[in-house]
PDB file of C-alpha atoms and ligand atoms in Angstrom:
ATOM      1  CA  MET R  27     120.276  -4.511  36.758  1.00 88.00           C
ATOM      2  CA  ARG R  28     120.649  -5.692  32.997  1.00 93.00           C
ATOM      3  CA  LEU R  29     123.021  -7.883  31.894  1.00 96.00           C
ATOM      4  CA  ASP R  30     125.057  -5.885  29.278  1.00 94.00           C
ATOM      5  CA  ARG R  31     124.785  -2.497  31.975  1.00 90.00           C
ATOM      6  CA  PHE R  32     126.423  -5.793  34.252  1.00 93.00           C
ATOM      7  CA  VAL R  33     129.311  -6.602  31.896  1.00 94.00           C
ATOM      8  CA  SER R  34     130.359  -2.817  30.902  1.00 91.00           C
ATOM      9  CA  LYS R  35     130.118  -2.121  34.403  1.00 89.00           C
ATOM     10  CA  SER R  36     132.368  -4.990  35.666  1.00 93.00           C
ATOM     11  CA  THR R  37     134.872  -5.046  32.960  1.00 92.00           C
ATOM     12  CA  GLU R  38     136.316  -2.236  30.704  1.00 89.00           C
ATOM     13  CA  LEU R  39     135.133  -2.907  27.078  1.00 91.00           C
ATOM     14  CA  THR R  40     132.994  -1.109  24.899  1.00 89.00           C
ATOM     15  CA  GLN R  41     129.093  -1.284  24.829  1.00 88.00           C
ATOM     16  CA  GLN R  42     129.665  -2.952  21.468  1.00 93.00           C
ATOM     17  CA  GLN R  43     132.407  -4.922  22.326  1.00 94.00           C
ATOM     18  CA  VAL R  44     129.234  -6.150  25.879  1.00 95.00           C
ATOM     19  CA  SER R  45     127.142  -6.532  23.241  1.00 95.00           C
ATOM     20  CA  ASP R  46     129.306  -8.684  21.095  1.00 96.00           C
ATOM     21  CA  CYS R  47     130.429 -11.438  23.698  1.00 95.00           C
ATOM     22  CA  ILE R  48     126.942 -11.939  24.510  1.00 96.00           C
ATOM     23  CA  ALA R  49     125.531 -12.205  21.356  1.00 96.00           C
ATOM     24  CA  GLN R  50     127.920 -14.886  20.603  1.00 96.00           C
ATOM     25  CA  ALA R  51     127.111 -16.511  24.322  1.00 96.00           C
ATOM     26  CA  ASN R  52     130.522 -15.676  25.836  1.00 95.00           C
ATOM     27  CA  VAL R  53     128.810 -14.636  28.898  1.00 96.00           C
ATOM     28  CA  SER R  54     126.862 -16.676  31.369  1.00 96.00           C
ATOM     29  CA  VAL R  55     124.514 -16.521  34.187  1.00 96.00           C
ATOM     30  CA  ASN R  56     124.232 -19.044  36.871  1.00 96.00           C
ATOM     31  CA  GLY R  57     126.027 -21.449  34.620  1.00 95.00           C
ATOM     32  CA  VAL R  58     124.086 -21.333  31.387  1.00 96.00           C
ATOM     33  CA  ALA R  59     124.414 -19.130  28.672  1.00 96.00           C
ATOM     34  CA  VAL R  60     122.219 -15.720  28.015  1.00 96.00           C
ATOM     35  CA  THR R  61     122.624 -14.232  24.490  1.00 96.00           C
ATOM     36  CA  ASP R  62     119.734 -11.541  25.145  1.00 97.00           C
ATOM     37  CA  GLU R  63     121.630  -8.247  26.556  1.00 95.00           C
ATOM     38  CA  ALA R  64     118.620  -6.659  28.280  1.00 96.00           C
ATOM     39  CA  THR R  65     118.516  -9.846  30.792  1.00 96.00           C
ATOM     40  CA  GLN R  66     118.040  -8.707  33.911  1.00 95.00           C
ATOM     41  CA  VAL R  67     120.883 -10.352  36.453  1.00 94.00           C
ATOM     42  CA  HIS R  68     121.175  -9.525  40.878  1.00 87.00           C
ATOM     43  CA  GLU R  69     124.308  -9.234  42.850  1.00 81.00           C
ATOM     44  CA  ASN R  70     123.772 -12.727  43.855  1.00 89.00           C
ATOM     45  CA  ASN R  71     123.491 -14.338  40.143  1.00 93.00           C
ATOM     46  CA  LEU R  72     127.104 -15.562  39.578  1.00 96.00           C
ATOM     47  CA  VAL R  73     127.419 -13.639  36.057  1.00 96.00           C
ATOM     48  CA  GLN R  74     130.573 -15.070  34.308  1.00 97.00           C
ATOM     49  CA  PHE R  75     132.724 -13.749  31.016  1.00 95.00           C
ATOM     50  CA  ASN R  76     134.638 -16.630  29.001  1.00 91.00           C
ATOM     51  CA  GLY R  77     134.563 -18.713  32.308  1.00 89.00           C
ATOM     52  CA  GLN R  78     136.286 -15.794  34.243  1.00 94.00           C
ATOM     53  CA  THR R  79     133.616 -14.513  37.219  1.00 96.00           C
ATOM     54  CA  LEU R  80     132.438 -10.646  37.346  1.00 96.00           C
ATOM     55  CA  VAL R  81     132.310  -8.512  40.125  1.00 94.00           C
ATOM     56  CA  PRO R  82     130.770  -5.146  39.146  1.00 91.00           C
ATOM     57  CA  ARG R  83     132.359  -2.071  40.124  1.00 92.00           C
ATOM     58  CA  PRO R  84     130.501  -0.474  43.087  1.00 93.00           C
ATOM     59  CA  PHE R  85     128.104   2.377  42.629  1.00 94.00           C
ATOM     60  CA  ARG R  86     129.321   6.252  42.593  1.00 97.00           C
ATOM     61  CA  TYR R  87     127.854   9.228  44.169  1.00 98.00           C
ATOM     62  CA  LEU R  88     129.464  13.175  43.451  1.00 98.00           C
ATOM     63  CA  LEU R  89     128.287  16.475  44.288  1.00 98.00           C
ATOM     64  CA  LEU R  90     129.368  19.131  41.528  1.00 98.00           C
ATOM     65  CA  HIS R  91     128.428  22.858  42.852  1.00 98.00           C
ATOM     66  CA  LYS R  92     127.429  23.516  38.723  1.00 98.00           C
ATOM     67  CA  PRO R  93     128.504  27.272  37.593  1.00 98.00           C
ATOM     68  CA  GLN R  94     126.285  29.223  35.196  1.00 97.00           C
ATOM     69  CA  GLN R  95     126.010  28.413  31.632  1.00 97.00           C
ATOM     70  CA  THR R  96     127.078  24.411  31.741  1.00 98.00           C
ATOM     71  CA  LEU R  97     124.377  21.869  30.568  1.00 97.00           C
ATOM     72  CA  CYS R  98     123.507  19.088  32.469  1.00 96.00           C
ATOM     73  CA  SER R  99     123.713  16.789  29.912  1.00 92.00           C
ATOM     74  CA  ASN R 100     126.329  14.022  29.007  1.00 88.00           C
ATOM     75  CA  VAL R 101     127.052  15.788  26.125  1.00 88.00           C
ATOM     76  CA  ASP R 102     128.530  19.693  25.201  1.00 86.00           C
ATOM     77  CA  GLY R 103     125.480  21.678  23.039  1.00 88.00           C
ATOM     78  CA  VAL R 104     125.847  25.539  23.255  1.00 92.00           C
ATOM     79  CA  PHE R 105     127.546  25.755  26.771  1.00 95.00           C
ATOM     80  CA  PRO R 106     129.804  22.437  28.065  1.00 95.00           C
ATOM     81  CA  SER R 107     128.603  19.167  29.511  1.00 96.00           C
ATOM     82  CA  VAL R 108     129.036  19.870  33.804  1.00 97.00           C
ATOM     83  CA  PHE R 109     130.567  16.279  33.308  1.00 96.00           C
ATOM     84  CA  SER R 110     133.641  18.224  31.548  1.00 95.00           C
ATOM     85  CA  LEU R 111     134.111  19.885  35.435  1.00 96.00           C
ATOM     86  CA  LEU R 112     134.594  15.958  36.549  1.00 95.00           C
ATOM     87  CA  ASP R 113     138.416  14.492  36.544  1.00 91.00           C
ATOM     88  CA  ILE R 114     136.607  11.280  36.546  1.00 92.00           C
ATOM     89  CA  GLU R 115     137.291   8.367  34.846  1.00 90.00           C
ATOM     90  CA  ARG R 116     134.348   6.229  32.777  1.00 88.00           C
ATOM     91  CA  PRO R 117     132.305   9.696  32.968  1.00 90.00           C
ATOM     92  CA  SER R 118     129.820   8.166  30.967  1.00 86.00           C
ATOM     93  CA  GLU R 119     128.456   5.504  32.681  1.00 89.00           C
ATOM     94  CA  LEU R 120     127.087   8.703  35.433  1.00 95.00           C
ATOM     95  CA  HIS R 121     123.906  10.906  35.188  1.00 96.00           C
ATOM     96  CA  ILE R 122     122.523  13.266  36.621  1.00 97.00           C
ATOM     97  CA  ALA R 123     119.723  12.957  39.801  1.00 96.00           C
ATOM     98  CA  GLY R 124     117.936  16.465  39.001  1.00 95.00           C
ATOM     99  CA  ARG R 125     118.982  18.533  36.334  1.00 96.00           C
ATOM    100  CA  LEU R 126     119.357  22.249  36.235  1.00 98.00           C
ATOM    101  CA  ASP R 127     118.302  24.357  33.550  1.00 97.00           C
ATOM    102  CA  ALA R 128     121.716  26.071  31.742  1.00 97.00           C
ATOM    103  CA  ASP R 129     121.598  29.164  33.610  1.00 98.00           C
ATOM    104  CA  THR R 130     120.723  28.182  37.176  1.00 98.00           C
ATOM    105  CA  THR R 131     123.994  27.431  39.643  1.00 98.00           C
ATOM    106  CA  GLY R 132     124.486  25.020  42.646  1.00 98.00           C
ATOM    107  CA  LEU R 133     124.170  21.825  43.810  1.00 98.00           C
ATOM    108  CA  VAL R 134     123.821  18.718  41.359  1.00 98.00           C
ATOM    109  CA  LEU R 135     124.291  15.434  42.156  1.00 98.00           C
ATOM    110  CA  ILE R 136     125.491  12.543  39.520  1.00 98.00           C
ATOM    111  CA  THR R 137     125.606   8.700  40.212  1.00 97.00           C
ATOM    112  CA  ASP R 138     125.575   5.732  38.280  1.00 93.00           C
ATOM    113  CA  ASP R 139     122.849   3.668  40.799  1.00 92.00           C
ATOM    114  CA  GLY R 140     119.426   4.424  39.277  1.00 90.00           C
ATOM    115  CA  ARG R 141     117.296   3.206  42.238  1.00 90.00           C
ATOM    116  CA  TRP R 142     118.945   6.283  44.133  1.00 95.00           C
ATOM    117  CA  THR R 143     118.436   8.629  41.924  1.00 96.00           C
ATOM    118  CA  PHE R 144     114.989   7.334  41.919  1.00 94.00           C
ATOM    119  CA  ASN R 145     114.528   8.349  45.927  1.00 94.00           C
ATOM    120  CA  ILE R 146     115.683  11.939  44.495  1.00 95.00           C
ATOM    121  CA  THR R 147     113.635  12.839  41.591  1.00 93.00           C
ATOM    122  CA  SER R 148     110.115  10.697  42.594  1.00 91.00           C
ATOM    123  CA  PRO R 149     107.892  12.761  43.710  1.00 85.00           C
ATOM    124  CA  LYS R 150     106.968  10.034  45.631  1.00 87.00           C
ATOM    125  CA  TYR R 151     109.737  10.368  48.599  1.00 89.00           C
ATOM    126  CA  ALA R 152     108.837  13.303  48.992  1.00 89.00           C
ATOM    127  CA  CYS R 153     112.355  14.764  48.858  1.00 94.00           C
ATOM    128  CA  TYR R 154     113.231  18.191  49.103  1.00 96.00           C
ATOM    129  CA  LYS R 155     115.314  21.026  47.364  1.00 97.00           C
ATOM    130  CA  THR R 156     116.109  24.033  48.490  1.00 98.00           C
ATOM    131  CA  TYR R 157     116.113  27.256  45.625  1.00 98.00           C
ATOM    132  CA  ARG R 158     117.656  30.648  46.877  1.00 98.00           C
ATOM    133  CA  VAL R 159     115.759  32.691  44.265  1.00 98.00           C
ATOM    134  CA  ASN R 160     116.204  36.767  43.637  1.00 98.00           C
ATOM    135  CA  LEU R 161     113.718  37.702  42.135  1.00 98.00           C
ATOM    136  CA  ALA R 162     112.493  40.655  40.031  1.00 98.00           C
ATOM    137  CA  LYS R 163     110.003  42.289  42.039  1.00 98.00           C
ATOM    138  CA  PRO R 164     108.644  42.230  45.230  1.00 98.00           C
ATOM    139  CA  ILE R 165     107.076  38.904  47.061  1.00 98.00           C
ATOM    140  CA  LYS R 166     103.767  39.562  47.446  1.00 97.00           C
ATOM    141  CA  GLU R 167     102.289  38.998  50.654  1.00 96.00           C
ATOM    142  CA  ASP R 168      99.984  35.730  50.027  1.00 97.00           C
ATOM    143  CA  VAL R 169     102.904  34.270  48.081  1.00 98.00           C
ATOM    144  CA  ALA R 170     103.756  31.978  50.396  1.00 98.00           C
ATOM    145  CA  GLU R 171     100.288  30.546  51.598  1.00 98.00           C
ATOM    146  CA  ARG R 172      99.520  29.988  47.332  1.00 98.00           C
ATOM    147  CA  PHE R 173     102.615  28.126  46.904  1.00 98.00           C
ATOM    148  CA  ALA R 174     102.189  26.010  50.436  1.00 98.00           C
ATOM    149  CA  ASN R 175      98.220  25.012  49.189  1.00 98.00           C
ATOM    150  CA  GLY R 176      99.749  24.388  45.729  1.00 97.00           C
ATOM    151  CA  ILE R 177      99.278  26.567  42.364  1.00 97.00           C
ATOM    152  CA  SER R 178      98.311  25.663  38.862  1.00 96.00           C
ATOM    153  CA  LEU R 179     101.044  25.776  36.242  1.00 95.00           C
ATOM    154  CA  SER R 180      99.905  26.240  32.632  1.00 87.00           C
ATOM    155  CA  GLY R 181     100.747  23.108  30.518  1.00 87.00           C
ATOM    156  CA  GLU R 182     100.016  21.128  33.733  1.00 90.00           C
ATOM    157  CA  LYS R 183      97.098  18.510  35.629  1.00 90.00           C
ATOM    158  CA  GLY R 184      96.879  19.447  38.778  1.00 92.00           C
ATOM    159  CA  LEU R 185      98.538  21.648  41.592  1.00 96.00           C
ATOM    160  CA  THR R 186     102.112  21.910  42.055  1.00 96.00           C
ATOM    161  CA  LEU R 187     102.941  19.954  45.687  1.00 95.00           C
ATOM    162  CA  PRO R 188     103.030  22.021  48.854  1.00 96.00           C
ATOM    163  CA  ALA R 189     106.106  24.352  48.403  1.00 97.00           C
ATOM    164  CA  LYS R 190     107.505  25.681  51.361  1.00 98.00           C
ATOM    165  CA  LEU R 191     108.706  29.898  50.848  1.00 98.00           C
ATOM    166  CA  GLU R 192     111.003  31.479  53.638  1.00 98.00           C
ATOM    167  CA  VAL R 193     111.344  35.541  52.672  1.00 98.00           C
ATOM    168  CA  ILE R 194     114.801  36.504  53.295  1.00 98.00           C
ATOM    169  CA  SER R 195     114.377  39.857  51.867  1.00 98.00           C
ATOM    170  CA  ALA R 196     111.489  42.104  49.674  1.00 98.00           C
ATOM    171  CA  GLN R 197     113.717  40.195  46.625  1.00 98.00           C
ATOM    172  CA  GLN R 198     115.620  37.299  47.340  1.00 98.00           C
ATOM    173  CA  VAL R 199     113.410  33.858  49.133  1.00 98.00           C
ATOM    174  CA  LEU R 200     114.269  30.405  49.541  1.00 98.00           C
ATOM    175  CA  LEU R 201     111.263  27.989  47.852  1.00 98.00           C
ATOM    176  CA  THR R 202     111.871  23.996  49.455  1.00 98.00           C
ATOM    177  CA  LEU R 203     109.987  22.180  46.717  1.00 96.00           C
ATOM    178  CA  THR R 204     109.410  18.287  46.914  1.00 94.00           C
ATOM    179  CA  GLU R 205     109.135  17.474  42.965  1.00 93.00           C
ATOM    180  CA  GLY R 206     111.120  19.171  39.839  1.00 91.00           C
ATOM    181  CA  LYS R 207     108.484  19.680  36.988  1.00 92.00           C
ATOM    182  CA  PHE R 208     110.204  20.978  33.674  1.00 94.00           C
ATOM    183  CA  HIS R 209     111.463  24.800  34.797  1.00 96.00           C
ATOM    184  CA  GLN R 210     109.725  24.587  37.951  1.00 97.00           C
ATOM    185  CA  VAL R 211     110.664  27.184  39.949  1.00 98.00           C
ATOM    186  CA  LYS R 212     110.802  29.774  37.830  1.00 98.00           C
ATOM    187  CA  ARG R 213     107.140  28.663  36.266  1.00 97.00           C
ATOM    188  CA  MET R 214     105.865  28.690  39.769  1.00 98.00           C
ATOM    189  CA  PHE R 215     107.043  32.707  40.217  1.00 98.00           C
ATOM    190  CA  ALA R 216     105.934  33.731  36.696  1.00 97.00           C
ATOM    191  CA  ALA R 217     101.925  31.964  37.848  1.00 96.00           C
ATOM    192  CA  VAL R 218     102.664  34.570  40.902  1.00 97.00           C
ATOM    193  CA  GLY R 219     103.274  37.602  38.575  1.00 97.00           C
ATOM    194  CA  ASN R 220     107.226  37.455  38.958  1.00 98.00           C
ATOM    195  CA  LYS R 221     109.831  36.821  37.932  1.00 98.00           C
ATOM    196  CA  VAL R 222     113.031  34.746  38.138  1.00 98.00           C
ATOM    197  CA  VAL R 223     116.500  36.686  38.207  1.00 98.00           C
ATOM    198  CA  THR R 224     118.917  34.110  39.541  1.00 98.00           C
ATOM    199  CA  LEU R 225     118.275  30.697  40.521  1.00 98.00           C
ATOM    200  CA  HIS R 226     120.676  28.487  43.247  1.00 98.00           C
ATOM    201  CA  ARG R 227     119.886  24.741  44.223  1.00 98.00           C
ATOM    202  CA  GLN R 228     121.697  25.174  47.751  1.00 98.00           C
ATOM    203  CA  ARG R 229     119.976  21.432  49.571  1.00 98.00           C
ATOM    204  CA  ILE R 230     118.650  18.444  48.421  1.00 97.00           C
ATOM    205  CA  GLY R 231     117.830  16.358  51.155  1.00 96.00           C
ATOM    206  CA  ALA R 232     120.311  15.961  54.401  1.00 95.00           C
ATOM    207  CA  VAL R 233     123.084  17.243  51.632  1.00 97.00           C
ATOM    208  CA  GLU R 234     124.162  20.680  51.705  1.00 97.00           C
ATOM    209  CA  LEU R 235     126.374  22.397  49.060  1.00 98.00           C
ATOM    210  CA  ASP R 236     130.116  22.863  50.494  1.00 98.00           C
ATOM    211  CA  VAL R 237     132.033  23.270  47.767  1.00 98.00           C
ATOM    212  CA  PRO R 238     133.079  26.263  45.599  1.00 98.00           C
ATOM    213  CA  GLU R 239     131.615  27.199  42.332  1.00 98.00           C
ATOM    214  CA  GLY R 240     132.904  24.213  39.781  1.00 98.00           C
ATOM    215  CA  GLN R 241     134.540  22.023  42.279  1.00 98.00           C
ATOM    216  CA  TRP R 242     133.053  18.713  43.131  1.00 98.00           C
ATOM    217  CA  ARG R 243     133.183  16.005  45.545  1.00 98.00           C
ATOM    218  CA  TYR R 244     132.546  12.533  46.823  1.00 98.00           C
ATOM    219  CA  LEU R 245     129.133  11.922  49.127  1.00 98.00           C
ATOM    220  CA  THR R 246     129.389  10.267  52.047  1.00 98.00           C
ATOM    221  CA  ALA R 247     128.086   7.259  53.159  1.00 97.00           C
ATOM    222  CA  LYS R 248     125.587   8.913  55.475  1.00 96.00           C
ATOM    223  CA  GLU R 249     125.144  11.801  52.283  1.00 97.00           C
ATOM    224  CA  ILE R 250     124.076   8.605  50.116  1.00 97.00           C
ATOM    225  CA  SER R 251     121.811   6.847  52.659  1.00 95.00           C
ATOM    226  CA  SER R 252     120.036   9.444  54.001  1.00 95.00           C
ATOM    227  CA  PHE R 253     118.568   8.852  50.089  1.00 92.00           C
ATOM    228  CA  TYR R 254     117.156   5.154  50.855  1.00 84.00           C
ATOM    229  CA  SER R 255     116.030   6.920  54.040  1.00 68.00           C
ATOM    230  CA  ALA R 256     113.898   9.515  52.530  1.00 55.00           C
ATOM    231  CA  LYS R 257     110.271   8.921  53.815  1.00 52.00           C
ATOM    232  CA  SER R 258     107.364   7.890  51.448  1.00 41.00           C
ATOM    233  CA  GLU R 259     104.715  11.019  50.747  1.00 39.00           C
ATOM    234  CA  ASP R 260     102.341   9.651  53.845  1.00 38.00           C
ATOM    235  CA  GLY R 261     105.552  10.471  56.162  1.00 38.00           C
ATOM    236  CA  ALA R 262     107.012  13.999  54.748  1.00 43.00           C
ATOM    237  CA  ALA R 263     105.256  17.257  55.897  1.00 41.00           C
ATOM    238  CA  LEU R 264     107.134  21.050  54.816  1.00 45.00           C
ATOM    239  CA  SER R 265     107.014  22.298  58.189  1.00 41.00           C
TER     240      SER R 265
HETATM  241  N1  URA L 303     113.379  25.034  39.075  1.00 60.20           N
HETATM  242  C1  URA L 303     114.056  25.576  37.597  1.00 60.20           C
HETATM  243  O1  URA L 303     112.816  26.250  37.089  1.00 60.20           O
HETATM  244  N2  URA L 303     114.581  25.915  37.127  1.00 60.20           N
HETATM  245  C2  URA L 303     116.054  24.802  37.288  1.00 60.20           C
HETATM  246  O2  URA L 303     116.947  24.716  36.886  1.00 60.20           O
HETATM  247  C3  URA L 303     115.685  24.003  38.390  1.00 60.20           C
HETATM  248  C4  URA L 303     114.312  24.323  38.959  1.00 60.20           C
END
């Protein structure tokens, strides 16, 4: 972790105060004053501020049931940010592990642990995300096979990774993906001549959405660690 982030996560200082105290050589790493705020430090380094040892607060991991017309962004825009639903200290330290569109509902994971997020969002780790999709037209018979083989999306090189389609009814399906390209689900159905009417994410990896819309909860230790034991690209296949 960068030194400025380490100091931030160990104190109540503002970003500016952190930068100032590092620039003024008030922070030391293993006994040596360090003035470059981008210096990488690890938990086993001794980081001190004015002689006091700093201990970062533990990472936070939570899930939120995102309503429609909210933004997966740290600031409000046309709609309020999902962070406005969190009655939690220091929300600005948190980020979203895999955004949803403003009109998409469902499961959003939120954390301040960037490495953990990478395991969820990088296609390399094949973390499954399952969406319930309502469609404008009945689903055609060949779509499951086309999605399983990968399809071409406009503006993208190569094919989408294998995706699993389960038909619930003529116009409602479950789609499971291991990647998250921009508007991917909507673009995949557009590519096969259909249109997404409503989109809801109900599962990410082992974590199932289980709180009412607009509510959130902390993840359990088992849920958190499930993303560290996720399979790499050669280990996972959609069945
Ligand atoms: N795919 C989309 O098209 N939109 C989302 O919000 C998530 C996946």
